[in-house]
Coordinates of C-alpha atoms in Angstrom, one line a residue:
X1 CA -2.4 110.9 -29.5
X2 CA -2.5 114.0 -27.6
X3 CA -2.8 112.2 -24.1
X4 CA -2.1 108.7 -22.6
X5 CA -4.9 106.9 -20.5
X6 CA -4.4 106.9 -16.8
X7 CA -3.1 103.8 -15.6
X8 CA -6.2 101.9 -14.1
X9 CA -3.3 101.0 -11.5
X10 CA -3.5 104.6 -9.7
X11 CA -7.6 104.4 -9.5
X12 CA -7.3 102.1 -6.6
X13 CA -9.0 103.4 -3.8
X14 CA -6.6 103.1 -0.9
X15 CA -6.8 100.1 1.9
X16 CA -8.9 100.9 4.8
X17 CA -6.9 101.2 8.4
X18 CA -8.1 100.7 11.7
X19 CA -7.8 104.8 12.0
X20 CA -9.7 105.5 8.3
X21 CA -12.5 103.3 9.8
X22 CA -12.8 105.1 13.2
X23 CA -12.7 108.4 11.4
X24 CA -15.2 107.3 9.2
X25 CA -17.2 106.2 12.4
X26 CA -16.2 109.0 14.4
X27 CA -16.3 112.1 12.0
X28 CA -16.3 114.6 14.8
X29 CA -13.6 112.7 17.1
X30 CA -14.3 109.7 19.7
X31 CA -14.3 113.2 22.1
X32 CA -16.0 116.0 20.1
X33 CA -15.0 118.3 22.4
X34 CA -11.4 118.1 21.3
X35 CA -12.4 116.5 17.7
X36 CA -9.4 113.8 18.1
X37 CA -9.6 110.1 18.4
X38 CA -7.2 109.2 20.4
X39 CA -9.1 108.9 23.9
X40 CA -12.0 106.1 23.8
X41 CA -15.6 107.0 23.3
X42 CA -17.4 108.4 26.5
X43 CA -20.2 105.6 26.9
X44 CA -20.5 101.7 26.5
X45 CA -22.6 101.7 23.7
X46 CA -20.4 103.8 21.4
X47 CA -17.2 101.9 22.6
X48 CA -18.8 98.6 21.8
X49 CA -20.2 100.1 18.5
X50 CA -16.4 101.1 17.4
X51 CA -14.8 97.8 18.1
X52 CA -17.8 95.8 17.0
X53 CA -17.2 97.0 13.3
X54 CA -13.4 97.0 13.3
X55 CA -14.1 93.1 14.4
X56 CA -16.6 92.8 11.8
X57 CA -15.6 94.9 8.6
X58 CA -11.7 93.1 9.5
X59 CA -13.6 89.6 9.8
X60 CA -11.1 89.1 12.7
X61 CA -14.1 88.1 15.0
X62 CA -14.1 84.4 13.0
X63 CA -10.5 84.2 14.9
X64 CA -12.1 84.1 18.2
X65 CA -12.9 81.3 20.5
X66 CA -13.4 80.3 24.1
X67 CA -11.2 79.1 26.4
X68 CA -10.0 75.3 26.2
X69 CA -8.1 73.4 28.6
X70 CA -7.2 69.7 27.3
X71 CA -7.8 67.1 29.9
X72 CA -5.1 65.0 28.2
X73 CA -4.3 67.1 25.3
X74 CA -5.4 63.9 22.8
X75 CA -6.2 64.0 20.5
X76 CA -4.7 67.6 19.4
X77 CA -7.1 70.1 19.4
X78 CA -4.9 73.5 19.8
X79 CA -5.2 76.1 17.0
X80 CA -1.9 76.6 15.3
X81 CA -3.2 79.4 13.1
X82 CA -4.0 82.5 13.9
X83 CA -7.4 81.5 15.9
X84 CA -6.6 82.3 19.6
X85 CA -8.3 82.1 22.6
X86 CA -8.4 84.4 25.5
X87 CA -7.3 83.3 29.0
X88 CA -10.0 82.6 31.3
X89 CA -8.3 85.2 33.8
X90 CA -8.2 87.6 31.3
X91 CA -12.2 87.6 30.7
X92 CA -12.9 87.8 33.8
X93 CA -10.4 90.7 34.5
X94 CA -12.3 92.1 31.5
X95 CA -15.9 91.2 32.5
X96 CA -15.0 92.8 36.0
X97 CA -13.8 96.4 34.2
X98 CA -17.0 96.4 32.6
X99 CA -19.3 95.9 36.0
X100 CA -17.3 98.6 37.6
X101 CA -17.4 101.0 34.2
X102 CA -21.4 100.5 34.7
X103 CA -21.5 101.6 38.3
X104 CA -20.0 104.9 37.3
X105 CA -19.7 105.5 33.8
X106 CA -18.4 108.9 34.1
X107 CA -15.3 108.1 35.7
X108 CA -12.2 107.2 33.5
X109 CA -11.3 103.8 33.4
X110 CA -7.6 103.2 33.1
X111 CA -7.4 99.8 32.2
X112 CA -9.9 101.3 28.8
X113 CA -7.8 103.9 28.0
X114 CA -4.8 101.9 27.8
X115 CA -6.1 99.4 25.7
X116 CA -8.0 102.0 23.5
X117 CA -4.0 103.5 23.3
X118 CA -3.1 100.1 22.1
X119 CA -5.8 99.9 19.3
X120 CA -5.2 103.9 18.4
X121 CA -1.3 102.9 18.2
X122 CA -2.1 100.5 15.7
X123 CA -4.3 103.4 13.5
X124 CA -2.2 103.2 10.6
X125 CA -2.5 99.4 10.6
X126 CA -4.7 97.5 7.5
X127 CA -7.7 96.8 8.7
X128 CA -8.0 93.3 6.2
X129 CA -5.1 91.3 6.5
X130 CA -4.0 89.5 3.3
X131 CA -6.4 86.2 2.4
X132 CA -2.8 83.9 2.0
X133 CA -0.8 84.2 5.2
X134 CA -3.8 85.9 7.1
X135 CA -1.4 86.7 10.1
X136 CA -3.0 87.7 13.3
X137 CA -3.3 91.5 13.6
X138 CA -1.6 92.7 17.0
X139 CA -4.8 95.6 17.2
X140 CA -7.4 92.2 17.5
X141 CA -7.0 91.5 21.7
X142 CA -7.4 95.1 22.7
X143 CA -10.6 95.4 20.2
X144 CA -11.9 92.0 21.3
X145 CA -11.1 93.1 25.4
X146 CA -13.2 96.3 24.8
X147 CA -15.7 94.9 23.3
X148 CA -16.3 92.7 26.2
X149 CA -16.0 95.6 28.6
X150 CA -18.3 97.3 26.9
X151 CA -20.8 94.7 26.4
X152 CA -20.7 93.7 30.1
X153 CA -20.8 97.3 31.3
X154 CA -24.3 97.1 29.5
X155 CA -25.8 94.3 31.2
X156 CA -29.6 95.1 31.3
X157 CA -29.5 97.5 29.0
X158 CA -32.8 98.7 27.5
X159 CA -34.7 97.3 30.0
X160 CA -34.1 99.1 33.5
X161 CA -37.2 101.4 34.0
X162 CA -36.5 104.5 36.8
X163 CA -37.7 102.8 39.5
X164 CA -35.2 100.3 39.8
X165 CA -33.4 100.1 42.9
X166 CA -30.3 98.5 43.7
X167 CA -27.1 99.0 45.9
X168 CA -24.8 99.2 42.4
X169 CA -26.9 101.4 39.9
X170 CA -25.9 101.2 36.4
X171 CA -25.6 105.0 35.3
X172 CA -25.0 103.5 31.6
X173 CA -28.2 101.9 31.5
X174 CA -30.1 104.5 33.4
X175 CA -28.5 106.9 30.4
X176 CA -29.7 104.8 27.7
X177 CA -33.1 104.3 28.9
X178 CA -33.4 108.1 28.9
X179 CA -31.9 108.4 25.4
X180 CA -34.6 105.6 24.1
X181 CA -37.7 107.1 25.8
X182 CA -37.0 110.6 25.9
X183 CA -36.2 110.6 21.8
X184 CA -39.5 108.5 21.3
X185 CA -42.2 111.1 19.6
X186 CA -45.5 110.7 20.9
X187 CA -48.6 111.8 19.9
X188 CA -52.2 111.9 20.8
X189 CA -54.4 109.7 18.7
X190 CA -57.7 111.8 18.3
X191 CA -61.0 109.8 19.7
X192 CA -64.0 109.6 16.9
X193 CA -66.0 108.8 20.5
X194 CA -64.5 111.6 23.3
X195 CA -62.5 114.2 22.5
X196 CA -61.5 114.1 26.1
X197 CA -59.9 110.8 25.5
X198 CA -56.1 111.7 25.3
X199 CA -54.2 108.2 26.6
X200 CA -54.0 106.5 23.0
X201 CA -50.8 107.6 21.7
X202 CA -48.7 106.8 18.8
X203 CA -45.0 106.3 18.9
X204 CA -43.7 106.1 15.6
X205 CA -40.2 107.9 15.7
X206 CA -37.6 107.2 18.2
X207 CA -34.1 106.8 18.8
X208 CA -32.6 104.0 16.6
X209 CA -28.9 103.8 17.8
X210 CA -27.4 104.4 21.4
X211 CA -24.2 105.1 19.8
X212 CA -25.6 109.1 19.3
X213 CA -21.8 110.5 18.5
X214 CA -21.4 107.8 16.1
X215 CA -22.5 108.0 12.1
X216 CA -25.7 106.3 11.6
X217 CA -24.6 105.5 8.2
X218 CA -21.9 103.4 9.3
X219 CA -23.5 101.8 12.1
X220 CA -26.0 101.4 14.7
X221 CA -25.9 100.0 18.7
X222 CA -29.1 98.9 20.0
X223 CA -29.9 96.1 23.3
X224 CA -30.6 92.7 22.5
X225 CA -32.4 90.0 24.1
X226 CA -31.1 86.7 23.1
X227 CA -27.9 85.4 22.4
X228 CA -28.0 82.2 19.7
X229 CA -25.3 79.0 20.7
X230 CA -25.3 78.4 17.0
X231 CA -22.8 80.0 14.0
X232 CA -20.0 81.7 14.3
X233 CA -21.2 85.9 13.3
X234 CA -20.9 89.2 15.0
X235 CA -24.1 88.7 16.9
X236 CA -22.8 85.5 18.5
X237 CA -20.3 87.8 20.4
X238 CA -22.2 89.9 22.8
X239 CA -25.2 89.8 25.4
X240 CA -26.3 92.8 26.1
X241 CA -25.7 95.3 23.0
X242 CA -26.1 94.5 19.3
X243 CA -24.6 96.4 16.1
X244 CA -26.9 96.8 13.2
X245 CA -26.1 98.0 9.6
X246 CA -26.9 101.8 9.0
X247 CA -30.2 103.2 9.4
X248 CA -32.3 102.6 6.5
X249 CA -31.9 98.7 6.4
X250 CA -34.3 98.6 7.8
X251 CA -35.1 101.4 10.5
X252 CA -35.3 99.6 13.9
X253 CA -36.8 101.0 17.0
X254 CA -36.4 99.5 20.7
X255 CA -39.4 100.8 23.1
X256 CA -38.8 100.3 26.9
X257 CA -41.7 101.9 29.8
X258 CA -40.7 104.5 31.8
X259 CA -41.9 102.6 35.0
X260 CA -42.1 98.9 35.9
X261 CA -45.3 97.5 36.9
X262 CA -47.0 94.3 39.0
X263 CA -47.1 92.7 36.0
X264 CA -43.0 92.5 35.5
X265 CA -43.0 90.3 38.6
X266 CA -45.1 87.4 36.9
X267 CA -43.7 84.8 35.0
X268 CA -47.1 83.3 33.2
X269 CA -48.3 85.0 30.3
X270 CA -51.8 84.2 28.8
X271 CA -52.4 85.5 25.0
X272 CA -56.3 85.0 23.8
X273 CA -55.9 84.0 19.9
X274 CA -58.7 85.4 17.9
X275 CA -58.5 83.8 14.0
X276 CA -61.0 86.5 12.7
X277 CA -62.3 86.4 10.2
X278 CA -64.1 83.0 10.2
X279 CA -65.5 83.5 7.1
X280 CA -64.0 85.7 3.5
X281 CA -66.8 85.6 0.9
X282 CA -66.3 85.8 -2.5
X283 CA -65.9 89.5 -4.0
X284 CA -62.9 90.1 -1.5
X285 CA -60.4 89.4 -3.6
X286 CA -59.9 92.1 -6.3
X287 CA -57.4 92.1 -9.1
X288 CA -56.2 93.8 -12.5
X289 CA -54.1 92.0 -15.1
X290 CA -51.2 94.2 -16.4
X291 CA -51.6 94.8 -20.3
X292 CA -48.4 93.6 -21.3
X293 CA -46.9 90.5 -23.8
X294 CA -48.8 87.3 -23.5
X295 CA -46.0 85.5 -22.0
X296 CA -45.6 87.9 -19.5
X297 CA -48.9 87.8 -17.8
X298 CA -49.2 89.2 -14.3
X299 CA -51.7 91.0 -12.0
X300 CA -51.7 92.8 -9.0
X301 CA -54.7 92.5 -6.5
X302 CA -56.3 93.9 -3.1
X303 CA -58.0 92.8 -0.4
X304 CA -61.6 94.0 0.2
X305 CA -62.7 93.5 4.2
X306 CA -66.4 92.7 3.4
X307 CA -66.1 90.9 6.5
X308 CA -66.2 94.1 8.9
X309 CA -69.6 95.1 7.3
X310 CA -73.0 93.1 8.7
X311 CA -75.3 94.7 6.1
X312 CA -75.9 93.5 3.0
X313 CA -74.0 95.7 -0.1
X314 CA -70.8 96.2 -1.4
X315 CA -69.6 98.7 1.2
X316 CA -66.5 96.9 3.0
X317 CA -65.7 99.3 5.5
X318 CA -67.0 99.0 9.2
X319 CA -69.4 101.4 10.6
X320 CA -70.2 102.4 14.2
X321 CA -72.6 99.6 15.1
X322 CA -70.6 96.8 13.5
X323 CA -67.6 98.2 15.3
X324 CA -69.3 98.2 18.8
X325 CA -70.5 94.8 17.9
X326 CA -67.2 93.2 17.3
X327 CA -65.8 95.1 20.6
X328 CA -69.1 93.1 22.8
X329 CA -67.8 89.8 20.8
X330 CA -64.2 90.3 21.9
X331 CA -65.6 91.3 25.3
X332 CA -67.8 88.1 26.0
X333 CA -64.4 85.9 24.7
X334 CA -62.5 87.3 27.3
X335 CA -65.6 86.9 30.1
X336 CA -65.5 83.3 28.6
X337 CA -61.7 83.0 29.2
X338 CA -62.4 82.6 32.9
X339 CA -58.9 83.7 34.0
X340 CA -56.7 86.8 33.3
X341 CA -55.8 87.1 29.6
X342 CA -52.7 89.3 29.1
X343 CA -52.7 89.8 25.5
X344 CA -54.7 89.8 22.6
X345 CA -53.8 88.7 18.9
X346 CA -55.6 88.9 15.7
X347 CA -54.3 87.7 12.4
X348 CA -52.8 89.4 9.1
X349 CA -55.4 92.4 7.7
X350 CA -58.2 91.2 9.9
X351 CA -59.5 94.6 11.2
X352 CA -59.7 98.2 10.0
X353 CA -58.0 101.2 11.8
X354 CA -61.6 102.2 13.0
X355 CA -62.0 98.7 14.7
X356 CA -58.6 98.5 16.2
X357 CA -58.9 101.7 17.8
X358 CA -62.1 101.1 19.2
X359 CA -61.1 98.0 20.2
X360 CA -57.8 99.3 22.2
X361 CA -59.1 101.7 23.9
X362 CA -62.1 99.3 25.4
X363 CA -59.4 96.9 26.5
X364 CA -57.6 99.6 28.2
X365 CA -60.4 100.9 30.2
X366 CA -62.1 97.6 30.6
X367 CA -59.5 95.2 31.1
X368 CA -56.8 96.3 33.5
X369 CA -54.6 92.8 33.1
X370 CA -54.4 93.1 29.4
X371 CA -50.7 94.3 28.4
X372 CA -50.9 94.2 25.0
X373 CA -52.7 94.1 21.8
X374 CA -52.1 92.9 18.3
X375 CA -53.7 92.7 14.9
X376 CA -53.5 93.1 11.3
X377 CA -55.0 96.3 10.2
X378 CA -55.4 97.9 6.5
X379 CA -54.7 101.1 7.4
X380 CA -52.4 103.0 10.2
X381 CA -53.4 105.6 12.7
X382 CA -52.9 108.3 9.9
X383 CA -55.1 106.1 7.9
X384 CA -52.7 105.1 5.2
X385 CA -54.0 102.4 3.7
X386 CA -51.7 99.2 3.6
X387 CA -51.0 95.5 5.0
X388 CA -50.0 97.0 8.4
X389 CA -49.0 95.2 12.1
X390 CA -50.6 97.5 14.6
X391 CA -49.1 97.1 17.9
X392 CA -50.4 98.5 21.4
X393 CA -48.8 98.3 24.9
X394 CA -50.8 99.4 27.3
X395 CA -49.6 100.5 30.6
X396 CA -50.1 102.9 33.9
X397 CA -48.2 106.1 34.0
X398 CA -48.4 108.6 36.5
X399 CA -51.9 107.2 37.6
X400 CA -53.3 106.7 34.2
X401 CA -53.6 103.7 32.3
X402 CA -52.4 104.4 28.8
X403 CA -52.0 102.6 25.6
X404 CA -49.2 103.5 23.1
X405 CA -49.5 102.4 19.5
X406 CA -47.1 101.9 16.5
X407 CA -47.6 100.2 13.4
X408 CA -45.6 99.4 10.3
X409 CA -46.0 98.0 6.6
X410 CA -45.4 94.3 5.5
X411 CA -42.0 94.3 3.8
X412 CA -42.6 91.9 1.2
X413 CA -45.8 91.5 -0.9
X414 CA -47.6 88.5 -1.0
X415 CA -47.5 86.7 -4.7
X416 CA -50.4 84.7 -5.5
X417 CA -50.1 81.7 -8.5
X418 CA -52.4 79.6 -9.4
X419 CA -52.1 76.6 -7.0
X420 CA -52.6 79.1 -4.1
X421 CA -55.9 80.5 -6.0
X422 CA -57.0 76.8 -6.4
X423 CA -56.2 75.9 -2.7
X424 CA -58.2 79.0 -1.5
X425 CA -60.7 78.7 -4.0
X426 CA -60.3 82.0 -5.5
X427 CA -60.8 80.9 -8.9
X428 CA -64.4 83.1 -9.1
X429 CA -62.1 86.5 -8.3
X430 CA -58.5 85.9 -9.8
X431 CA -57.6 84.2 -13.0
X432 CA -55.5 81.2 -12.7
X433 CA -53.6 82.1 -16.1
X434 CA -51.0 85.0 -14.2
X435 CA -49.3 85.4 -11.7
X436 CA -50.8 87.8 -9.0
X437 CA -49.0 90.7 -7.0
X438 CA -50.3 91.9 -3.8
X439 CA -51.2 95.7 -4.4
X440 CA -49.1 97.3 -1.4
X441 CA -46.6 100.3 -1.0
X442 CA -43.6 99.1 1.0
X443 CA -42.0 102.2 1.2
X444 CA -40.3 102.6 4.7
X445 CA -39.0 99.3 6.3
X446 CA -39.3 99.6 9.8
X447 CA -39.2 97.1 13.0
X448 CA -40.3 97.5 16.4
X449 CA -39.2 95.7 19.7
X450 CA -41.3 96.0 22.6
X451 CA -39.9 95.5 26.0
X452 CA -42.2 93.6 28.4
X453 CA -42.2 92.0 31.9
X454 CA -38.7 93.9 32.8
X455 CA -36.4 90.8 31.2
X456 CA -38.2 89.9 27.3
X457 CA -38.7 91.8 24.3
X458 CA -40.9 90.9 21.8
X459 CA -41.9 91.7 18.4
X460 CA -44.2 90.8 15.7
X461 CA -43.9 90.4 11.5
X462 CA -46.6 89.6 9.0
X463 CA -46.9 86.9 6.8
X464 CA -44.0 87.2 3.5
X465 CA -41.6 88.9 6.1
X466 CA -41.4 85.6 8.7
X467 CA -40.0 83.8 5.0
X468 CA -37.8 86.1 4.1
X469 CA -34.6 86.4 5.0
X470 CA -33.9 90.2 4.4
X471 CA -34.4 93.0 5.5
X472 CA -36.1 92.0 8.7
X473 CA -34.8 88.6 9.8
X474 CA -31.4 89.4 9.8
X475 CA -31.7 92.4 12.2
X476 CA -34.2 89.8 14.5
X477 CA -31.6 87.6 14.5
X478 CA -29.2 90.5 15.4
X479 CA -31.7 91.8 18.1
X480 CA -33.2 88.3 19.8
X481 CA -36.5 89.2 20.8
X482 CA -37.8 86.4 23.1
X483 CA -41.1 86.2 21.5
X484 CA -42.2 86.9 18.3
X485 CA -46.1 86.7 16.7
X486 CA -46.3 86.1 12.9
X487 CA -49.4 87.2 11.7
X488 CA -50.5 85.3 8.6
X489 CA -53.5 85.1 6.3
X490 CA -52.6 81.4 5.5
X491 CA -54.0 77.7 5.7
X492 CA -53.7 75.6 8.4
X493 CA -50.9 75.8 10.5
X494 CA -49.3 72.4 10.3
X495 CA -45.7 71.8 11.6
X496 CA -44.5 70.5 7.8
X497 CA -45.6 73.6 6.2
X498 CA -43.7 77.0 5.5
X499 CA -44.5 78.4 8.9
X500 CA -43.2 75.7 11.0
X501 CA -39.7 75.6 8.8
X502 CA -39.4 79.5 9.3
X503 CA -40.3 79.8 12.9
X504 CA -38.0 77.0 13.5
X505 CA -35.0 78.8 11.7
X506 CA -35.9 81.8 14.3
X507 CA -36.1 79.3 17.4
X508 CA -32.7 77.8 16.4
X509 CA -31.0 81.4 15.7
X510 CA -31.6 83.9 18.0
X511 CA -33.7 81.6 20.2
X512 CA -36.6 83.4 20.3
X513 CA -40.2 81.6 20.8
X514 CA -42.4 81.9 17.7
X515 CA -46.4 82.0 17.5
X516 CA -47.7 81.9 14.2
X517 CA -51.8 82.8 14.0
X518 CA -53.7 82.8 10.8
X519 CA -57.5 83.2 10.1
X520 CA -59.7 80.6 10.2
X521 CA -61.2 82.0 6.9
X522 CA -58.8 80.5 4.7
X523 CA -58.7 77.5 6.5
X524 CA -62.3 76.9 5.9
X525 CA -61.7 77.8 2.2
X526 CA -58.6 75.3 1.9
X527 CA -60.8 72.3 3.9
X528 CA -63.7 73.2 1.1
X529 CA -61.1 72.5 -1.7
X530 CA -59.3 69.2 -0.2
X531 CA -62.2 67.8 1.3
X532 CA -61.1 68.0 4.8
X533 CA -61.9 69.4 8.3
X534 CA -58.1 70.7 9.4
X535 CA -58.5 73.3 12.3
X536 CA -55.1 74.5 12.8
X537 CA -55.1 78.2 13.3
X538 CA -52.0 78.8 15.2
X539 CA -48.2 76.8 15.9
X540 CA -46.1 77.3 18.5
X541 CA -42.1 76.8 18.7
X542 CA -39.3 77.1 21.1
X543 CA -35.5 76.6 21.2
X544 CA -35.5 72.8 22.5
X545 CA -34.6 72.5 25.6
X546 CA -33.1 68.8 25.4
X547 CA -35.6 68.1 28.1
X548 CA -37.5 65.0 27.3
X549 CA -40.5 65.8 29.8
X550 CA -40.7 68.9 27.4
X551 CA -39.9 67.7 24.2
X552 CA -43.6 67.4 23.2
X553 CA -44.2 71.0 24.1
X554 CA -41.3 72.7 22.0
X555 CA -43.5 72.3 18.7
X556 CA -47.1 72.9 19.3
X557 CA -49.8 72.6 16.8
X558 CA -52.9 74.7 18.0
X559 CA -56.3 73.5 16.8
X560 CA -59.8 75.5 17.4
X561 CA -62.8 73.3 18.3
X562 CA -65.6 73.1 16.1
X563 CA -67.6 74.7 19.2
X564 CA -65.1 77.8 20.0
X565 CA -64.4 80.7 18.4
X566 CA -60.6 81.3 20.1
X567 CA -57.7 79.6 22.0
X568 CA -55.9 80.9 25.2
X569 CA -52.5 80.0 25.1
X570 CA -50.8 79.8 28.4
X571 CA -46.9 80.4 28.1
X572 CA -44.4 80.4 31.3
X573 CA -40.9 82.2 31.1
X574 CA -38.0 80.2 32.6
X575 CA -34.7 81.4 33.1
X576 CA -32.3 80.3 30.3
X577 CA -28.4 80.6 29.9
X578 CA -27.1 81.8 26.8
X579 CA -23.4 81.7 26.0
X580 CA -21.1 83.7 23.5
X581 CA -18.3 82.1 21.4
X582 CA -15.7 83.6 23.5
X583 CA -17.3 81.5 26.6
X584 CA -19.3 84.2 28.3
X585 CA -22.3 83.2 29.9
X586 CA -25.7 85.3 30.2
X587 CA -27.8 83.7 33.3
X588 CA -30.2 87.1 33.4
X589 CA -32.3 85.9 30.0
X590 CA -35.5 84.4 29.4
X591 CA -37.1 81.5 27.5
X592 CA -41.1 81.6 27.0
X593 CA -42.2 78.2 26.8
X594 CA -45.7 76.7 25.9
X595 CA -47.8 75.4 28.9
X596 CA -50.9 74.7 27.5
X597 CA -54.1 76.0 25.6
X598 CA -57.8 76.2 26.1
X599 CA -60.6 76.8 24.1
X600 CA -62.8 80.1 24.1
X601 CA -66.3 79.2 22.7
X602 CA -69.4 81.3 22.6
X603 CA -72.8 78.9 22.2
X604 CA -74.5 79.2 18.9
X605 CA -77.9 80.2 20.5
X606 CA -76.3 83.4 22.1
X607 CA -74.1 84.0 18.8
X608 CA -77.6 84.4 17.3
X609 CA -79.1 86.5 19.9
X610 CA -76.8 89.2 20.1
X611 CA -76.4 89.2 16.5
X612 CA -73.0 87.8 15.9
X613 CA -73.6 85.9 13.4
X614 CA -72.2 88.4 10.6
X615 CA -68.9 87.6 12.6
X616 CA -69.3 83.9 12.9
X617 CA -71.3 83.0 9.8
X618 CA -71.4 78.7 10.9

């Protein structure tokens, strides 16, 4: 032999240590001016990212529990292994340090310096202890203490606006708000009607981590909403900040407003649900079968929005008169809703961009009480086609009412099998002899979180995104939005069907309230197949309140009356208490709960008189 094979034992990668992980997370040092790691990160979000990463990567967070004082000591409930709880006095002290740091983030806090020195002194310690003996490593307590301090220093992070006044301003949060807003790229969306209309803006690129000096290839840190009270994960260990996976898994953006508004003081929210389209004619589902082996028959299909075109023919894109007619129709629904409506929601794939753009500009100018519009749209503001959820927030800024819009593509393709094809009566369009996949370019996966009503955050998902755990649901559980809208192209929204199951999961963890909405068109088609008259267009689910008086309102099916075209859902925000696994309470959070719903209908003769029969063809 001319040489010997290198021993396999010499190829192993050295075990990670506390120091190697901190260097990987902060390649330029925790103090970039000196390039050293012996001094703690300067901002709460960066300190949180550092210790949260260590606790999760090592698995140490699973050994943290809340303080427990036994009343009798029988039965024995104390832990004999590595699991330990901090003393109540320690938690109180750590929280007090965090509050003090928040009031002046630029003032050195000696306790933080000392705790970081203890952590850095363990830099050569192995990150993950052996599985057989699993000792409690000396750096765990310091890391836990620093996480609590950073979390408490970030109370209300991501929600504070620049006109919030107080005797003890949180400078860390003001800086976080500045970063979130200043790093958000906004562009004017041109209007097809008026060149002078520069008050509809797109906001797609934003800051995806508050830990600006930490490597986004390792960890990201953003604000959060709810904290679940079940399970044992890193997300159950913090109230105000959350740790996310490296960028690209997916990219997550947290949007907040620059200034507060009078609506921030309201605890009621009225949302107009429009289950459009009301009819999907034959020929809207177009497909092509893959030319492969007979036992691998599959195809791709796309949906053509012929319901947006009132004239007879093959054209499936709306024209100007159709768009104007649809906006007038929505306006009439709002007028008949009688009371203020704060949001309008339409289902998956209901509109094209031109119709959406005209609608959002009209609501912005003519309905000052409306705060948001959400709809499933077949293209974005750049006219890139796809199954999109488009979200517009309307608010006052420097004396002008503006609309800020972002969009994202659906994260998973719809898979149609023979059962669904028969259920929705699509046999004339798609063969039942193969599996069909939605023609969709997924590309970059994105999740947007929007702050509203000062203490709430909400987001929207599309159909399959609600059901699939990866990649978006895991991030939603970390971010804990108070309210989630799920836009569907589905059948009746009954509790026992799949949307009810997955909405319940999110109501459980992270504690979000979930509202699903589907178009009436597919309900109508499934009714024809099964010979029934189901009209359940939406489903409400919130975390159970344990109050018998509210039990019936925690899980609600919302039907559309025979003579109605929309439903107004009235919600109310109530104070909630979230508890972390180390026993810290947060009484500054909000739970949205269902109050009641009312039908909104336009008489049949008026629909005929105003030329809206193409919209409501029954």
